[in-house]
Short mmCIF file of C-alpha atoms in Angstrom, two decimals:
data_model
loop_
_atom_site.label_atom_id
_atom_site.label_comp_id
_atom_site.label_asym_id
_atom_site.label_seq_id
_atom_site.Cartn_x
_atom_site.Cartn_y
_atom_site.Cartn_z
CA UNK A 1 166.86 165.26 100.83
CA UNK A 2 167.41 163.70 104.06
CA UNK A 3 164.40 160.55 105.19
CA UNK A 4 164.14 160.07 108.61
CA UNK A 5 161.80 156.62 109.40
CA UNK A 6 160.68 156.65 113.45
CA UNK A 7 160.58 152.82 114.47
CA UNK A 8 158.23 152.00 118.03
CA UNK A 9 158.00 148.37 118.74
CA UNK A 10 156.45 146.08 121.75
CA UNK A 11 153.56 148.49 122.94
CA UNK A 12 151.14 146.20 124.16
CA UNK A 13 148.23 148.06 124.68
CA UNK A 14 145.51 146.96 126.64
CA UNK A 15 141.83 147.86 127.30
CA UNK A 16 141.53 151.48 128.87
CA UNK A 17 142.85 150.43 132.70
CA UNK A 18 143.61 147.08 132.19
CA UNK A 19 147.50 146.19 133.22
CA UNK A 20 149.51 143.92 130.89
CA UNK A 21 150.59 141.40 132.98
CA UNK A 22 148.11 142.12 135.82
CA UNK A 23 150.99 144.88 136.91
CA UNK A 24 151.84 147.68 134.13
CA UNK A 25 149.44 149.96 131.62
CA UNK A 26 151.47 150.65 128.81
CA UNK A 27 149.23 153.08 127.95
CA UNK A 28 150.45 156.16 129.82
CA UNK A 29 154.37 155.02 128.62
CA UNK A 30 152.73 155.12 124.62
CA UNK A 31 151.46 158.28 125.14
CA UNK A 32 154.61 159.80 126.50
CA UNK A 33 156.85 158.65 123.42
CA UNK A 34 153.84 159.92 120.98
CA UNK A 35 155.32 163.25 123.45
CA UNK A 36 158.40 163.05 122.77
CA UNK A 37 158.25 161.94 119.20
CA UNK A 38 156.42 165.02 118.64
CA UNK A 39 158.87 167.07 120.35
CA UNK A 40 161.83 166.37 118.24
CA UNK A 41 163.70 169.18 116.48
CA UNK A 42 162.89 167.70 113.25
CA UNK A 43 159.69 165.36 112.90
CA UNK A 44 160.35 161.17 111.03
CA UNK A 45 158.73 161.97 107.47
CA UNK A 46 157.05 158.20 109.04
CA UNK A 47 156.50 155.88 111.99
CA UNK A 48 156.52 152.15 111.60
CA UNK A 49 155.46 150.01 114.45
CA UNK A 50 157.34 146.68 114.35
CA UNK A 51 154.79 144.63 116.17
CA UNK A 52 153.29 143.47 119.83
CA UNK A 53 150.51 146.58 119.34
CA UNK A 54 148.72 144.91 121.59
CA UNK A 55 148.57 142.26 124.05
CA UNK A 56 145.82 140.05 123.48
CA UNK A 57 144.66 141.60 119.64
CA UNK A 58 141.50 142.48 121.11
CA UNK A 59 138.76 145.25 119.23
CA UNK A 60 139.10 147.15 122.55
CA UNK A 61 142.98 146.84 122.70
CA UNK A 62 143.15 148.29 119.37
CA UNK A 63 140.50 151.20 119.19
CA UNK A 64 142.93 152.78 122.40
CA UNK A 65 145.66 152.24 120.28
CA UNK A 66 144.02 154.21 118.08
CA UNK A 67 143.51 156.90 119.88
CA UNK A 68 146.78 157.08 121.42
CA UNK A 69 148.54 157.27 118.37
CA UNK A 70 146.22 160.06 117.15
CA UNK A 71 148.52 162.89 117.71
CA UNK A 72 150.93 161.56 115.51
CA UNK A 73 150.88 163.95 112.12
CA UNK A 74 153.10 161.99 110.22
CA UNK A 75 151.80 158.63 108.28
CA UNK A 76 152.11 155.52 110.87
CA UNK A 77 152.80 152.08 109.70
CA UNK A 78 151.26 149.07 111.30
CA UNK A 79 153.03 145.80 111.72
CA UNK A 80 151.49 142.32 113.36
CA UNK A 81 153.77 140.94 116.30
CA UNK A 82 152.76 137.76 118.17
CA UNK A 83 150.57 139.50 120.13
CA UNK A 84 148.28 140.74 117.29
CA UNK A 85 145.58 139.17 115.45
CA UNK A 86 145.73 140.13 111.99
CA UNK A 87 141.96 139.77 111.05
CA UNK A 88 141.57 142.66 113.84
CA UNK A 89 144.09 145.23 113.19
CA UNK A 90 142.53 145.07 109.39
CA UNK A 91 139.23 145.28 110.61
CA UNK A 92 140.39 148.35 113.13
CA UNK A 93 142.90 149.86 110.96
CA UNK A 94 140.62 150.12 107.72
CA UNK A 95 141.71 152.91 106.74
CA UNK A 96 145.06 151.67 106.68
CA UNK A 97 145.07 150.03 103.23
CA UNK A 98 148.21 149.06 103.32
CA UNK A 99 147.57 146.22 105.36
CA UNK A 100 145.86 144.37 102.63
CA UNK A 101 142.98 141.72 102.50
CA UNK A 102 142.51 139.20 104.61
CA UNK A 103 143.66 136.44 102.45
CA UNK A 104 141.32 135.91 100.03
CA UNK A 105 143.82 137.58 97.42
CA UNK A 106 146.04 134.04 97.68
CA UNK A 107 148.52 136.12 100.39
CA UNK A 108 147.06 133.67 103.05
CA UNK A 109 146.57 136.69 105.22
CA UNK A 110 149.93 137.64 105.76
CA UNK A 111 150.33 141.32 106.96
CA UNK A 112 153.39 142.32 104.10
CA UNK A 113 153.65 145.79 102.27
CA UNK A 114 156.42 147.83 100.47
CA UNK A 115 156.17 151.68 100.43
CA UNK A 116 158.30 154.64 99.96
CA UNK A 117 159.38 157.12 102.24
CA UNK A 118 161.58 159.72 101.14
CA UNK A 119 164.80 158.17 99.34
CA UNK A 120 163.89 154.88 101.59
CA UNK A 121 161.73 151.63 100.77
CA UNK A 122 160.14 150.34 103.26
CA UNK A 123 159.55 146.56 103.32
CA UNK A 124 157.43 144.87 105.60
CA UNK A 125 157.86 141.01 106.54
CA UNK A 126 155.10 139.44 108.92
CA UNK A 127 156.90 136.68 110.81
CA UNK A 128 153.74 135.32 112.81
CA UNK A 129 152.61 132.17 113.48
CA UNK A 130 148.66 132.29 114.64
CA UNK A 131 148.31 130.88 118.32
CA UNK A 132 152.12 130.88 118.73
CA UNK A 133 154.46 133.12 120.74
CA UNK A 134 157.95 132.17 117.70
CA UNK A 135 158.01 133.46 114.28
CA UNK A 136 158.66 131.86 110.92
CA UNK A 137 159.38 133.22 107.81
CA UNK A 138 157.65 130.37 104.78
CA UNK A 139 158.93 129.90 101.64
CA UNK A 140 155.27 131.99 100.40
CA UNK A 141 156.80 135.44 102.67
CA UNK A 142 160.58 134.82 100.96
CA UNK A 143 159.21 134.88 97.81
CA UNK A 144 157.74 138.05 97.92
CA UNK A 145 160.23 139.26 99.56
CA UNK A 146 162.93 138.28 96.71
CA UNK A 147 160.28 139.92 94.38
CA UNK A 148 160.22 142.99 96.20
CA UNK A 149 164.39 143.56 96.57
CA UNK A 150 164.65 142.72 93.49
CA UNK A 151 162.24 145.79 92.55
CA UNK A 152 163.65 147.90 94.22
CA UNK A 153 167.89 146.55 94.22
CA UNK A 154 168.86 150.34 92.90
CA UNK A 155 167.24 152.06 95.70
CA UNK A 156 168.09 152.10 99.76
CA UNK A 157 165.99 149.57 101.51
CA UNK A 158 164.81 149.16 105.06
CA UNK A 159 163.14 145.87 106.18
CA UNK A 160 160.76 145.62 109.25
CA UNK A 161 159.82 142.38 111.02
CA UNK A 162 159.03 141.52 114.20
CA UNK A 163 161.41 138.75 115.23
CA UNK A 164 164.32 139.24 115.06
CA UNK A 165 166.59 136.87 112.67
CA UNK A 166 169.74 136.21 115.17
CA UNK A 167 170.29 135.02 118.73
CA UNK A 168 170.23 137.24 121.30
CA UNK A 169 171.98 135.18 124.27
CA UNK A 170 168.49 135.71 126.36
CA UNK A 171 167.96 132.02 126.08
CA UNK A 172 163.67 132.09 127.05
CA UNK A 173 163.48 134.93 124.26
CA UNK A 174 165.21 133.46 121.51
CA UNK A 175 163.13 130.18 122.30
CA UNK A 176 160.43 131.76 121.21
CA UNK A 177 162.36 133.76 118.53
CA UNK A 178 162.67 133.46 114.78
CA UNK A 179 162.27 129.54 114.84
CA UNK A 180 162.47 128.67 110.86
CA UNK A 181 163.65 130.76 107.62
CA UNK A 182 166.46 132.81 109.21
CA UNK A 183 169.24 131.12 107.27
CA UNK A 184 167.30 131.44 103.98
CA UNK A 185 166.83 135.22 104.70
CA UNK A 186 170.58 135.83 105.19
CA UNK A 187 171.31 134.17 102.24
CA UNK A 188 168.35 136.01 100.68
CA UNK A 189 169.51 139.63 102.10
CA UNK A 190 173.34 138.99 101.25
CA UNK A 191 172.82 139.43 97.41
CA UNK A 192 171.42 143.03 98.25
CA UNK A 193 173.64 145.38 99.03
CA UNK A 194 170.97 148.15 99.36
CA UNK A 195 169.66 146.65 102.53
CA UNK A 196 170.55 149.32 104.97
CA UNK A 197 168.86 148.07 107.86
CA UNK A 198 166.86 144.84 109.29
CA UNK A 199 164.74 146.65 111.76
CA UNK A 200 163.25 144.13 114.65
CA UNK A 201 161.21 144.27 117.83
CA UNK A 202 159.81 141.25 120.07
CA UNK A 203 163.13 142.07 122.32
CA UNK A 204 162.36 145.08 123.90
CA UNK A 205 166.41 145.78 124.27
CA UNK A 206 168.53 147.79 122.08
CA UNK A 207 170.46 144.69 119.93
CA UNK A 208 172.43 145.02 117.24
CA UNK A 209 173.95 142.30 115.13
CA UNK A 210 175.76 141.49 111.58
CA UNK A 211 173.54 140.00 109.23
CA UNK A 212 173.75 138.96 105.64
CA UNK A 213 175.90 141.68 104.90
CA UNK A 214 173.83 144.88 107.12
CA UNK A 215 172.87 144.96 110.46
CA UNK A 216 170.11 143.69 112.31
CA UNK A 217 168.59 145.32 115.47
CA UNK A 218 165.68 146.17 117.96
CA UNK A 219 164.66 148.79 119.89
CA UNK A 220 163.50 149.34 123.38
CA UNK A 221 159.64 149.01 124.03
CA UNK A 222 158.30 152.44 125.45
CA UNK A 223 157.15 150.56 128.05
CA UNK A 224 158.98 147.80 129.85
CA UNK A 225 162.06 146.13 128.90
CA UNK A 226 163.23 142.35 129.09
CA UNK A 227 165.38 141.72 131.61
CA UNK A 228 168.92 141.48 130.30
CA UNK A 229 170.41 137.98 131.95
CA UNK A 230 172.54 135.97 129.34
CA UNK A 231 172.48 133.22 131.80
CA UNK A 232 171.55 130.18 130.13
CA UNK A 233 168.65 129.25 132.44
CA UNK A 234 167.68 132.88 133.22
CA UNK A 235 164.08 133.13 134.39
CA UNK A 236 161.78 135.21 131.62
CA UNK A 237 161.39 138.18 133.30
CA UNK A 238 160.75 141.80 132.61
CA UNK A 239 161.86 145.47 134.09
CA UNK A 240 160.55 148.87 134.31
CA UNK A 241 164.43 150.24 132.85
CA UNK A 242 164.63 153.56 130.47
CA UNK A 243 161.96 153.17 127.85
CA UNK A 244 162.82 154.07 124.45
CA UNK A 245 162.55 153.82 120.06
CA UNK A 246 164.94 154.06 117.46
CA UNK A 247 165.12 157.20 114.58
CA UNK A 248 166.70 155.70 111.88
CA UNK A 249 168.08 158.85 109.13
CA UNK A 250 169.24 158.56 105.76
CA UNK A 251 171.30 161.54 104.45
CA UNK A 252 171.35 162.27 100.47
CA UNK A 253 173.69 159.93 98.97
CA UNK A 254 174.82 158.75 102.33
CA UNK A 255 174.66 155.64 104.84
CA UNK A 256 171.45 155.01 107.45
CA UNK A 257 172.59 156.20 110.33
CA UNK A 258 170.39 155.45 113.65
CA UNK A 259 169.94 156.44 117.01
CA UNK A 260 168.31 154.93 120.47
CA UNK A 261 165.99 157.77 121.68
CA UNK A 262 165.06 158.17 125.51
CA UNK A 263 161.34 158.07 125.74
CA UNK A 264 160.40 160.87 127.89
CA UNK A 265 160.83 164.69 129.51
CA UNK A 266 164.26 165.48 130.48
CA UNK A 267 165.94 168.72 131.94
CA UNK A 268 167.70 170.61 128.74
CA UNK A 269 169.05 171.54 126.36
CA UNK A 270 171.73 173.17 127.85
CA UNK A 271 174.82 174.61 125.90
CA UNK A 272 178.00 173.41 126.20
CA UNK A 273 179.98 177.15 125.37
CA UNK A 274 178.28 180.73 126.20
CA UNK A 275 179.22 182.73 123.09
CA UNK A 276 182.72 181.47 121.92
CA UNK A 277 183.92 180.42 125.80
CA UNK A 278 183.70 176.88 127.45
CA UNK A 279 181.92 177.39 130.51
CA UNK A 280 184.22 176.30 133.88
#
């Protein structure tokens, strides 16, 4: 049995014609990747959504989410970035039990699930810090997170978060990056071996790192992108390049392999050879 987990990231979805950052709707770019996630040869058996569904975590924000994401016929997982507000995407997502209570079970409201799909595990990590644009992972989130690996050390496992763990060289990004916890995670994620992947977002860039033994990475928003400028004192700054997600596959008894995906319509297929003869 081959799994195949979908991963969108950085949507930021505002009211029905409002622009994020007085300039861009997102919405129309969403709606085009739901298109071209649905036209795939062979459909994720899941989405996750690694965070940023929004821009300001607003009921309006997140009932067009809703609604944009609608077409999707595959189960869609939900994940806080630092433009969410957890007590809303519960409250808007109810149906989405997987996002758990809002903290009066002891988890302090912290948006963290493990579920299977396919031969994968899915772990969820929420990295946010209420009222603050960095991420932290607490000694509370590590915990559970040693509890879950250790559940689940004999199968492959895929962990979601939305900042990403490393430097990125885009100095105003990783200032507002994964600020505390990072070192204890590698240390955490070393003893695992069955960690295939660290999936991220917050960067809207395809980035791919070494970490604690796998490899760490984000994906492309489907809308904009941040400006790539590894200048030290590079302005924050953001770009309307090729919008994107990542399709991350696991074959029976094999490695995770994963793609970057163009978000979009494009001319094609067309083939390579007529018959048996390479075409001049």
């Amino acid at each position: 049995m081959t799994t195949s987990l979908l991963q969108l990231s950085d949507l930021h979805i505002r009211e029905p014609g409002r622009l994020a950052y007085g300039r861009i709707n997102t919405a129309p770019y969403l709606a085009r990747a739901v298109a071209s996630v649905l036209a795939l040869p062979q459909q994720p058996d899941a989405v996750v959504i690694t965070g940023d569904l929004t821009d300001f975590g607003r009921a309006a924000e997140y009932a067009h989410l809703r609604e944009l994401l609608a077409p999707l016929t595959m189960p869609v997982y939900l994940m806080p970035g630092n433009h969410d507000e957890r007590a809303q995407l519960r409250l808007s997502f109810p149906d989405h039990t997987y996002l758990g209570s809002d903290g009066g079970d002891g988890s302090d409201g912290f948006v963290q699930y493990s579920v299977a799909i396919g031969g994968l595990q899915l772990i969820a990590l929420d990295t946010v810090v209420p009222g603050a644009s960095e991420g932290s992972l607490c000694e509370q989130r590590l915990a559970w997170l040693a509890r879950e690996l250790e559940a689940h050390r004999g199968r492959p496992v895929v962990i979601a978060m939305h900042h990403p763990p490393f430097e990125t060289l885009i100095g105003h990004m990783d200032d507002i990056g994964l600020l505390s916890g990072a070192a204890e995670l590698e240390a955490l994620v070393s003893r695992y071996p069955n960690v295939e992947r660290i999936l991220c977002g917050h960067l809207h860039r395809a980035i791919q790192v070494r970490f604690g033994g796998t490899v760490a990475a984000t994906v492309p928003s489907p809308a904009h992108q941040v400006r790539l400028d590894l200048a030290p004192d590079a302005a924050s700054a953001w770009m309307l390049e090729p919008p994107g997600f990542g399709l991350h596959v696991l074959p029976r008894g094999g490695r995770l392999v994963s793609h970057t995906v163009a978000s979009g319509s494009y001319e094609g297929p067309f083939p390579f050879h007529e018959g048996s003869v390479l075409i001049d």
